[in-house]
Coordinates of C-alpha atoms in Angstrom, one line a residue:
M25 CA 108.5 7.4 53.0
R26 CA 107.5 3.8 52.7
L27 CA 106.7 1.4 55.6
V28 CA 109.2 -0.9 57.0
S29 CA 109.3 -4.2 55.1
L30 CA 108.4 -6.8 57.7
K31 CA 110.5 -10.0 57.7
F32 CA 109.4 -11.2 61.1
S33 CA 107.6 -14.3 60.1
A34 CA 103.8 -14.1 60.1
F35 CA 103.9 -17.7 61.1
V36 CA 105.8 -16.9 64.2
L37 CA 103.2 -14.2 65.2
A38 CA 100.3 -16.6 64.5
A39 CA 102.0 -19.3 66.5
V40 CA 102.5 -16.9 69.4
L41 CA 98.8 -16.1 69.6
L42 CA 97.9 -19.8 69.4
V43 CA 100.3 -20.6 72.3
A44 CA 99.0 -17.7 74.3
L45 CA 95.5 -19.0 73.9
A46 CA 96.6 -22.5 74.8
I47 CA 98.3 -21.5 78.0
G48 CA 95.6 -19.1 79.1
F49 CA 96.7 -15.7 77.9
K50 CA 94.1 -13.6 76.2
P51 CA 95.4 -12.3 72.8
S52 CA 94.9 -8.7 71.8
S53 CA 92.4 -7.9 69.0
S54 CA 95.2 -6.8 66.8
V55 CA 99.0 -7.0 66.7
I56 CA 100.6 -3.6 66.0
S57 CA 102.7 -3.8 62.8
T58 CA 106.3 -2.7 63.0
S59 CA 106.3 0.2 60.5
E60 CA 107.4 3.8 60.1
S61 CA 104.4 4.7 62.2
S62 CA 104.0 1.8 64.6
L63 CA 103.8 3.1 68.2
P64 CA 105.4 1.7 71.3
S65 CA 103.2 0.2 73.9
R66 CA 105.4 1.5 76.7
S67 CA 108.8 3.1 77.2
F68 CA 111.8 0.8 77.0
E69 CA 115.3 0.9 78.3
P70 CA 117.8 -1.8 77.3
T71 CA 119.2 -3.8 80.1
N72 CA 122.9 -4.2 80.8
S73 CA 123.1 -8.0 81.3
A74 CA 126.5 -9.6 80.8
G75 CA 125.9 -13.1 79.5
P76 CA 123.6 -14.7 77.0
V77 CA 121.8 -17.1 79.5
S78 CA 123.3 -16.7 82.9
A79 CA 122.2 -13.1 83.2
F80 CA 118.6 -14.2 83.0
S81 CA 118.8 -17.5 84.9
E82 CA 117.4 -16.0 88.1
A83 CA 114.5 -14.4 86.3
L84 CA 113.3 -17.7 84.8
P85 CA 110.9 -19.8 86.8
S86 CA 112.5 -22.6 88.7
A87 CA 109.8 -25.1 87.6
Q88 CA 107.9 -25.6 84.4
S89 CA 105.1 -23.0 84.1
D90 CA 103.0 -21.2 81.6
E91 CA 105.5 -18.3 81.4
Q92 CA 108.5 -20.6 81.0
A93 CA 106.6 -22.6 78.3
F94 CA 105.9 -19.4 76.4
I95 CA 109.6 -18.3 76.6
Q96 CA 110.9 -21.7 75.5
F97 CA 108.5 -21.9 72.6
M98 CA 109.4 -18.4 71.4
V99 CA 113.1 -19.1 71.6
Q100 CA 112.6 -22.2 69.5
Q101 CA 110.6 -20.3 66.9
L102 CA 113.0 -17.4 66.7
K103 CA 116.0 -19.7 66.2
Q104 CA 114.1 -21.7 63.6
H105 CA 112.8 -18.9 61.5
H106 CA 115.4 -16.1 62.1
G107 CA 118.6 -17.8 63.2
H108 CA 119.9 -17.5 59.7
D109 CA 119.0 -13.8 59.1
I110 CA 119.0 -12.2 62.5
Y111 CA 122.0 -10.0 61.6
N112 CA 119.8 -8.3 59.0
V113 CA 118.8 -5.0 60.6
Q114 CA 115.3 -5.1 59.1
V115 CA 114.7 -8.4 60.8
Q116 CA 115.9 -7.0 64.1
A117 CA 113.6 -4.0 63.7
S118 CA 110.6 -6.2 63.0
L119 CA 111.0 -7.8 66.5
L120 CA 109.2 -4.6 67.8
D121 CA 106.0 -6.5 66.8
L122 CA 106.9 -9.3 69.2
K123 CA 107.8 -6.8 72.0
H124 CA 104.4 -5.0 71.7
M125 CA 102.5 -8.3 71.7
I126 CA 104.4 -9.5 74.9
A127 CA 103.7 -6.1 76.5
E128 CA 100.0 -6.6 76.0
Q129 CA 99.9 -10.1 77.3
F130 CA 102.3 -10.0 80.2
G131 CA 102.1 -6.4 81.6
Q132 CA 104.8 -5.4 84.0
D133 CA 106.7 -8.7 83.4
A134 CA 106.9 -8.1 79.7
E135 CA 110.3 -6.4 79.5
R136 CA 112.0 -9.2 81.5
I137 CA 110.3 -11.9 79.4
F138 CA 111.2 -10.2 76.1
N139 CA 114.8 -9.6 77.2
T140 CA 115.0 -13.3 78.2
I141 CA 113.6 -14.5 74.9
L142 CA 116.1 -12.4 72.9
T143 CA 119.1 -13.4 75.0
L144 CA 118.3 -17.1 74.9
A145 CA 117.6 -17.0 71.2
F146 CA 120.5 -14.8 70.0
G147 CA 123.0 -14.6 72.8
D148 CA 125.3 -11.5 72.9
L149 CA 123.5 -10.1 69.8
A150 CA 120.5 -9.4 72.0
Q151 CA 122.0 -6.3 73.5
S152 CA 122.4 -4.6 70.1
I153 CA 118.9 -5.6 69.1
L154 CA 117.5 -4.1 72.3
A155 CA 119.5 -0.9 71.6
L156 CA 118.1 -0.7 68.0
L157 CA 114.5 -1.2 69.2
A158 CA 114.9 1.5 71.8
Q159 CA 116.0 3.9 69.0
L160 CA 113.0 2.9 66.9
E161 CA 110.7 3.6 69.8
Q162 CA 112.3 7.0 70.2
Y163 CA 111.5 7.6 66.5
N164 CA 107.9 6.3 66.9
T165 CA 107.4 8.6 69.9
W166 CA 108.7 11.6 68.0
Y167 CA 106.5 10.7 65.0
Q168 CA 103.3 10.6 67.2
A169 CA 104.1 13.8 69.0
N170 CA 104.7 15.7 65.8
L171 CA 101.8 14.2 63.9
V172 CA 99.9 17.5 63.6
Q173 CA 102.9 19.4 62.4
L174 CA 103.7 16.7 59.8
S175 CA 100.1 16.7 58.5
E176 CA 100.4 20.4 57.8
Q177 CA 103.6 20.2 55.7
N178 CA 103.7 19.4 52.0
S179 CA 105.1 16.1 50.9
S180 CA 108.7 17.3 50.2
E181 CA 109.0 19.1 53.6
R182 CA 107.5 16.1 55.4
H183 CA 109.9 13.7 53.7
Q184 CA 112.9 15.8 54.5
L185 CA 112.0 16.2 58.2
I186 CA 111.3 12.5 58.6
T187 CA 114.5 11.4 56.9
Q188 CA 116.5 13.8 59.1
M189 CA 115.0 12.4 62.2
R190 CA 115.6 8.8 61.1
Y191 CA 119.3 9.5 60.6
Q192 CA 119.6 11.5 63.8
L193 CA 118.2 8.6 65.9
L194 CA 119.3 5.5 63.9
G195 CA 122.3 6.6 62.0
E196 CA 123.4 4.3 59.2
N197 CA 120.8 1.7 60.3
A198 CA 118.2 4.0 58.8
D199 CA 119.4 3.0 55.3
E200 CA 118.8 -0.7 56.1
I201 CA 115.5 -0.3 57.8
W202 CA 114.2 2.0 55.0
P203 CA 116.3 0.8 52.0
S204 CA 116.5 2.8 48.8
E205 CA 114.8 5.6 50.4
S206 CA 115.0 8.6 48.2
P207 CA 112.6 11.5 47.5
S208 CA 109.7 10.0 45.7
T209 CA 106.9 11.4 43.7
H210 CA 104.3 13.6 45.5
T211 CA 101.6 11.0 44.7
Q212 CA 103.6 8.1 46.2
N213 CA 104.4 10.2 49.3
A214 CA 100.8 11.2 49.8
R215 CA 99.5 7.6 49.6
E216 CA 102.1 6.4 52.0
H217 CA 101.5 9.3 54.4
I218 CA 97.8 8.6 54.7
Q219 CA 98.5 4.9 55.4
Q220 CA 101.1 5.8 58.1
T221 CA 98.7 8.4 59.5
L222 CA 95.9 5.9 59.9
L223 CA 98.2 3.5 61.7
V224 CA 99.3 6.2 64.1
L225 CA 95.9 7.7 64.7
D226 CA 94.4 4.3 65.4
Q227 CA 96.7 3.8 68.4
D228 CA 97.0 7.5 69.4
T229 CA 96.7 8.4 73.1
I230 CA 98.0 12.0 73.2
H231 CA 95.9 14.0 70.8
S232 CA 92.4 15.3 71.2
L233 CA 89.5 14.2 69.0
D234 CA 89.7 17.6 67.2
E235 CA 93.4 17.1 66.5
R236 CA 92.9 13.6 65.2
L237 CA 90.2 14.9 62.8
H238 CA 92.3 17.8 61.7
V239 CA 95.2 15.5 60.9
L240 CA 93.1 12.9 59.1
R241 CA 91.2 15.6 57.1
S242 CA 94.4 17.3 56.0
T243 CA 96.0 14.0 54.9
L244 CA 92.9 12.8 53.1
A245 CA 92.6 16.2 51.3
E246 CA 96.2 16.0 50.1
A247 CA 95.8 12.5 48.9
T248 CA 92.6 13.3 47.1
A249 CA 94.0 16.4 45.4
L250 CA 97.0 14.5 44.1
A251 CA 95.0 11.5 43.0
T252 CA 92.7 13.6 40.9
Q253 CA 95.6 15.7 39.6
N254 CA 93.9 18.8 41.0
Q255 CA 91.1 18.4 38.4
P256 CA 87.7 19.6 39.6
D257 CA 85.2 16.8 40.4
P258 CA 81.7 17.6 41.5
F259 CA 81.6 14.4 43.5
T260 CA 84.9 14.7 45.2
E261 CA 83.7 16.8 48.2
I262 CA 80.8 14.5 48.9
S263 CA 82.8 11.3 48.6
Q264 CA 85.7 12.7 50.6
Q265 CA 83.2 13.7 53.3
A266 CA 81.8 10.2 53.5
T267 CA 85.3 8.7 53.4
L268 CA 86.5 11.0 56.1
A269 CA 83.6 10.1 58.4
N270 CA 84.0 6.4 57.8
L271 CA 87.8 6.4 58.5
Y272 CA 87.5 8.8 61.5
F273 CA 84.8 6.9 63.3
G274 CA 86.6 3.6 62.6
L275 CA 89.7 4.6 64.5
S276 CA 90.2 2.7 67.8
S277 CA 91.4 5.8 69.5
V278 CA 88.3 7.7 68.6
Q279 CA 86.0 4.9 69.7
R280 CA 87.9 4.6 73.0
D281 CA 87.3 8.3 73.8
L282 CA 83.6 8.1 72.7
Q283 CA 83.0 5.1 74.9
N284 CA 84.2 7.0 77.9
L285 CA 81.5 9.7 77.5
T286 CA 77.9 9.7 78.7
A287 CA 75.3 9.1 76.0
E288 CA 74.5 12.8 75.8
E289 CA 78.1 13.9 75.7
R290 CA 78.9 11.3 73.1
Q291 CA 76.1 12.4 70.8
N292 CA 77.1 16.1 71.2
T293 CA 80.7 15.2 70.4
I294 CA 79.7 13.2 67.3
N295 CA 77.5 16.1 66.1
A296 CA 80.4 18.5 66.6
Q297 CA 82.8 16.3 64.7
R298 CA 80.4 15.9 61.8
A299 CA 80.0 19.7 61.6
A300 CA 83.8 20.0 61.4
M301 CA 83.7 17.5 58.5
G302 CA 81.4 19.8 56.6
Y303 CA 78.0 18.2 57.2
T304 CA 75.1 20.7 57.2
E305 CA 72.8 21.2 60.2
T306 CA 70.0 19.3 58.5
Q307 CA 72.3 16.4 57.8
I308 CA 73.6 16.3 61.4
E309 CA 70.1 16.3 62.8
S310 CA 69.1 13.4 60.4
L311 CA 72.2 11.4 61.3
A312 CA 71.7 12.0 65.0
Q313 CA 68.2 10.5 64.7
T314 CA 69.7 7.6 62.9
D315 CA 72.3 7.2 65.7
A316 CA 69.4 7.2 68.3
E317 CA 67.6 4.4 66.3
K318 CA 70.9 2.4 66.1
E319 CA 71.5 2.9 69.8
Q320 CA 68.1 1.6 70.7
R321 CA 68.7 -1.4 68.4
W322 CA 72.0 -2.2 70.1
Q323 CA 70.4 -2.0 73.5
T324 CA 67.7 -4.4 72.4
G325 CA 70.4 -6.7 71.0
Y326 CA 72.4 -6.6 74.2
A327 CA 69.3 -7.5 76.2
Y328 CA 68.5 -10.3 73.8
M329 CA 72.0 -11.8 74.0
Q330 CA 71.9 -11.7 77.8
A331 CA 68.5 -13.4 77.8
R332 CA 69.7 -15.9 75.2
A333 CA 72.7 -16.9 77.3
Q334 CA 70.5 -17.3 80.4
L335 CA 68.1 -19.5 78.4
I336 CA 70.9 -21.7 77.1
N337 CA 72.5 -22.0 80.6
S338 CA 69.2 -23.2 82.0
I339 CA 69.2 -26.2 79.6
T340 CA 71.5 -29.2 80.0
Q341 CA 74.5 -29.5 77.6
N342 CA 73.1 -32.8 76.2
A343 CA 69.9 -31.1 75.1
I344 CA 71.9 -28.4 73.3
D345 CA 74.1 -31.0 71.6
R346 CA 71.1 -32.9 70.3
Q347 CA 69.5 -29.7 68.9
D348 CA 66.5 -30.5 71.1
E349 CA 63.2 -29.3 69.7
K350 CA 62.3 -27.7 73.0
V351 CA 65.5 -25.6 73.0
E352 CA 64.9 -24.4 69.4
N353 CA 61.3 -23.5 70.1
A354 CA 62.4 -21.5 73.2
L355 CA 65.0 -19.6 71.2
A356 CA 62.5 -19.0 68.4
D357 CA 60.0 -17.5 71.0
L358 CA 62.8 -15.4 72.4
R359 CA 63.8 -14.0 69.0
K360 CA 60.1 -13.1 68.3
Q361 CA 59.9 -11.4 71.6
Y362 CA 62.8 -9.1 70.9
F363 CA 62.8 -8.8 67.1
A364 CA 59.2 -9.5 65.9
N365 CA 59.2 -9.8 62.1
E366 CA 63.0 -9.8 61.9
A367 CA 63.3 -12.9 64.0
P368 CA 63.7 -15.3 61.0
T369 CA 66.6 -13.2 59.8
I370 CA 68.3 -13.3 63.2
A371 CA 67.7 -17.1 63.4
A372 CA 69.3 -17.6 59.9
E373 CA 72.3 -15.5 61.0
E374 CA 72.7 -17.6 64.2
A375 CA 72.4 -20.8 62.2
S376 CA 75.4 -19.7 60.1
G377 CA 77.4 -18.8 63.2
F378 CA 77.0 -15.0 62.9
Y379 CA 75.9 -13.0 65.9
R380 CA 75.4 -9.4 64.9
F381 CA 75.4 -8.0 68.4
E382 CA 78.8 -9.5 69.1
R383 CA 80.3 -7.2 66.5
P384 CA 82.3 -4.2 67.7
R385 CA 80.1 -1.2 68.5
L386 CA 81.4 1.8 66.4
Y387 CA 79.7 5.0 67.5
G388 CA 79.0 7.3 64.5
R389 CA 79.0 4.3 62.1
N390 CA 76.9 1.4 63.2

C-alpha cells in the first residue's frame, strides 16, 4: 500500500504560492499531498460543460483582475509542465493537490476556478480528469471514515480491503495510480500504513480525540513490533510512549480541538490522553506542572511581542532602518523587563531573525 507517486511538478506548486502571495491571497501553512490518504477539502461534483473554453467564458472576469491573472498563470504552468504527460493517469491524479490548494485560497469560487483552469489547459480532457478526481475523493472519504476499522486489522487484511475499494471506485485506473501494487511484506505494509495514518489523522475532522489516539497507538504498536521482529526490548515501551505523545500532540487536528477548549478543559483532556498512553499518575502530575510553566512562559512571550510591536510602531521607520541606538536601548530594556537574565538570549535570537514566540503553539509539547 504505497503512496501515490506525485508527478505534479513541485515547481508548479511553489509558483502557485508565490503568485498567490503576489496578488494578495494568503497561502495555507501546508499543501496537502495527493496520496493514498490525502483528504478532500470539500465535496466535488464534476460539471457538464460542453466546450473547452466557451463553456467557461461567462465565468471568467470581463477585465483583467487578480483572479483572472491567477487562472492565466496556472493554465500557462500546466501546459508548460504537463502538456506532454497529462494523459498519464498518475499525473491527472496528482492534480488533486492543486484542487485542494485552490479550495483553501478561493473558498466558494474554488470549484469554478479549478474547472476553468483545467478546461483552458487541457480542453475536452478536463472532463475525464474531473471525473477521476471525484472518484479519488470518494476513496479518500472512505479511507477517513474507516480509519479506526483499518487500524484494527492486520497488514494482510488491511491491504486486501484497501485494494478492493480502489478497484471498486477507480477500476483499471487503480493499476496506474498505484502501479505494481501487490501484497508486500508485513514490515513494508506497516511502515507505509503509519505514514498514511499520520497524513489522514493530521487533517481529520470526523473522529474524536480518543479515536485518533486509538488509531495512532495501534498503528505505532504494529510498526514497532514488526521493526523489532517481536524481540523483547526493555526500552521499547518507554520510547514508544514518548514517540506516541510526540506524534499525537503534533497532529494539526488534535491541536485544533485543544485550542477550542478552555484552559481547564484543555489540561484535563491532555491529562486523560496521557493516561491513555500509559503515563503514570505521578508522571501526569509532573507533566501538568511543566505544562503550566510553559503556558505562563507563552503568555509572557505574547505580551512581550505585543509590547515590542507597539514600541517599534512608535518609532519612525528611518530610525529603525539606521539601527538607532535609542531604539536598541529601548528594546533591550523591554527584554529585561519581560525576561530578566534570559534577555541576552532573546536578543541574540532576534538578531538572527528567530522569534521564538512566533512559533506554532503545540499544547502538550511546547
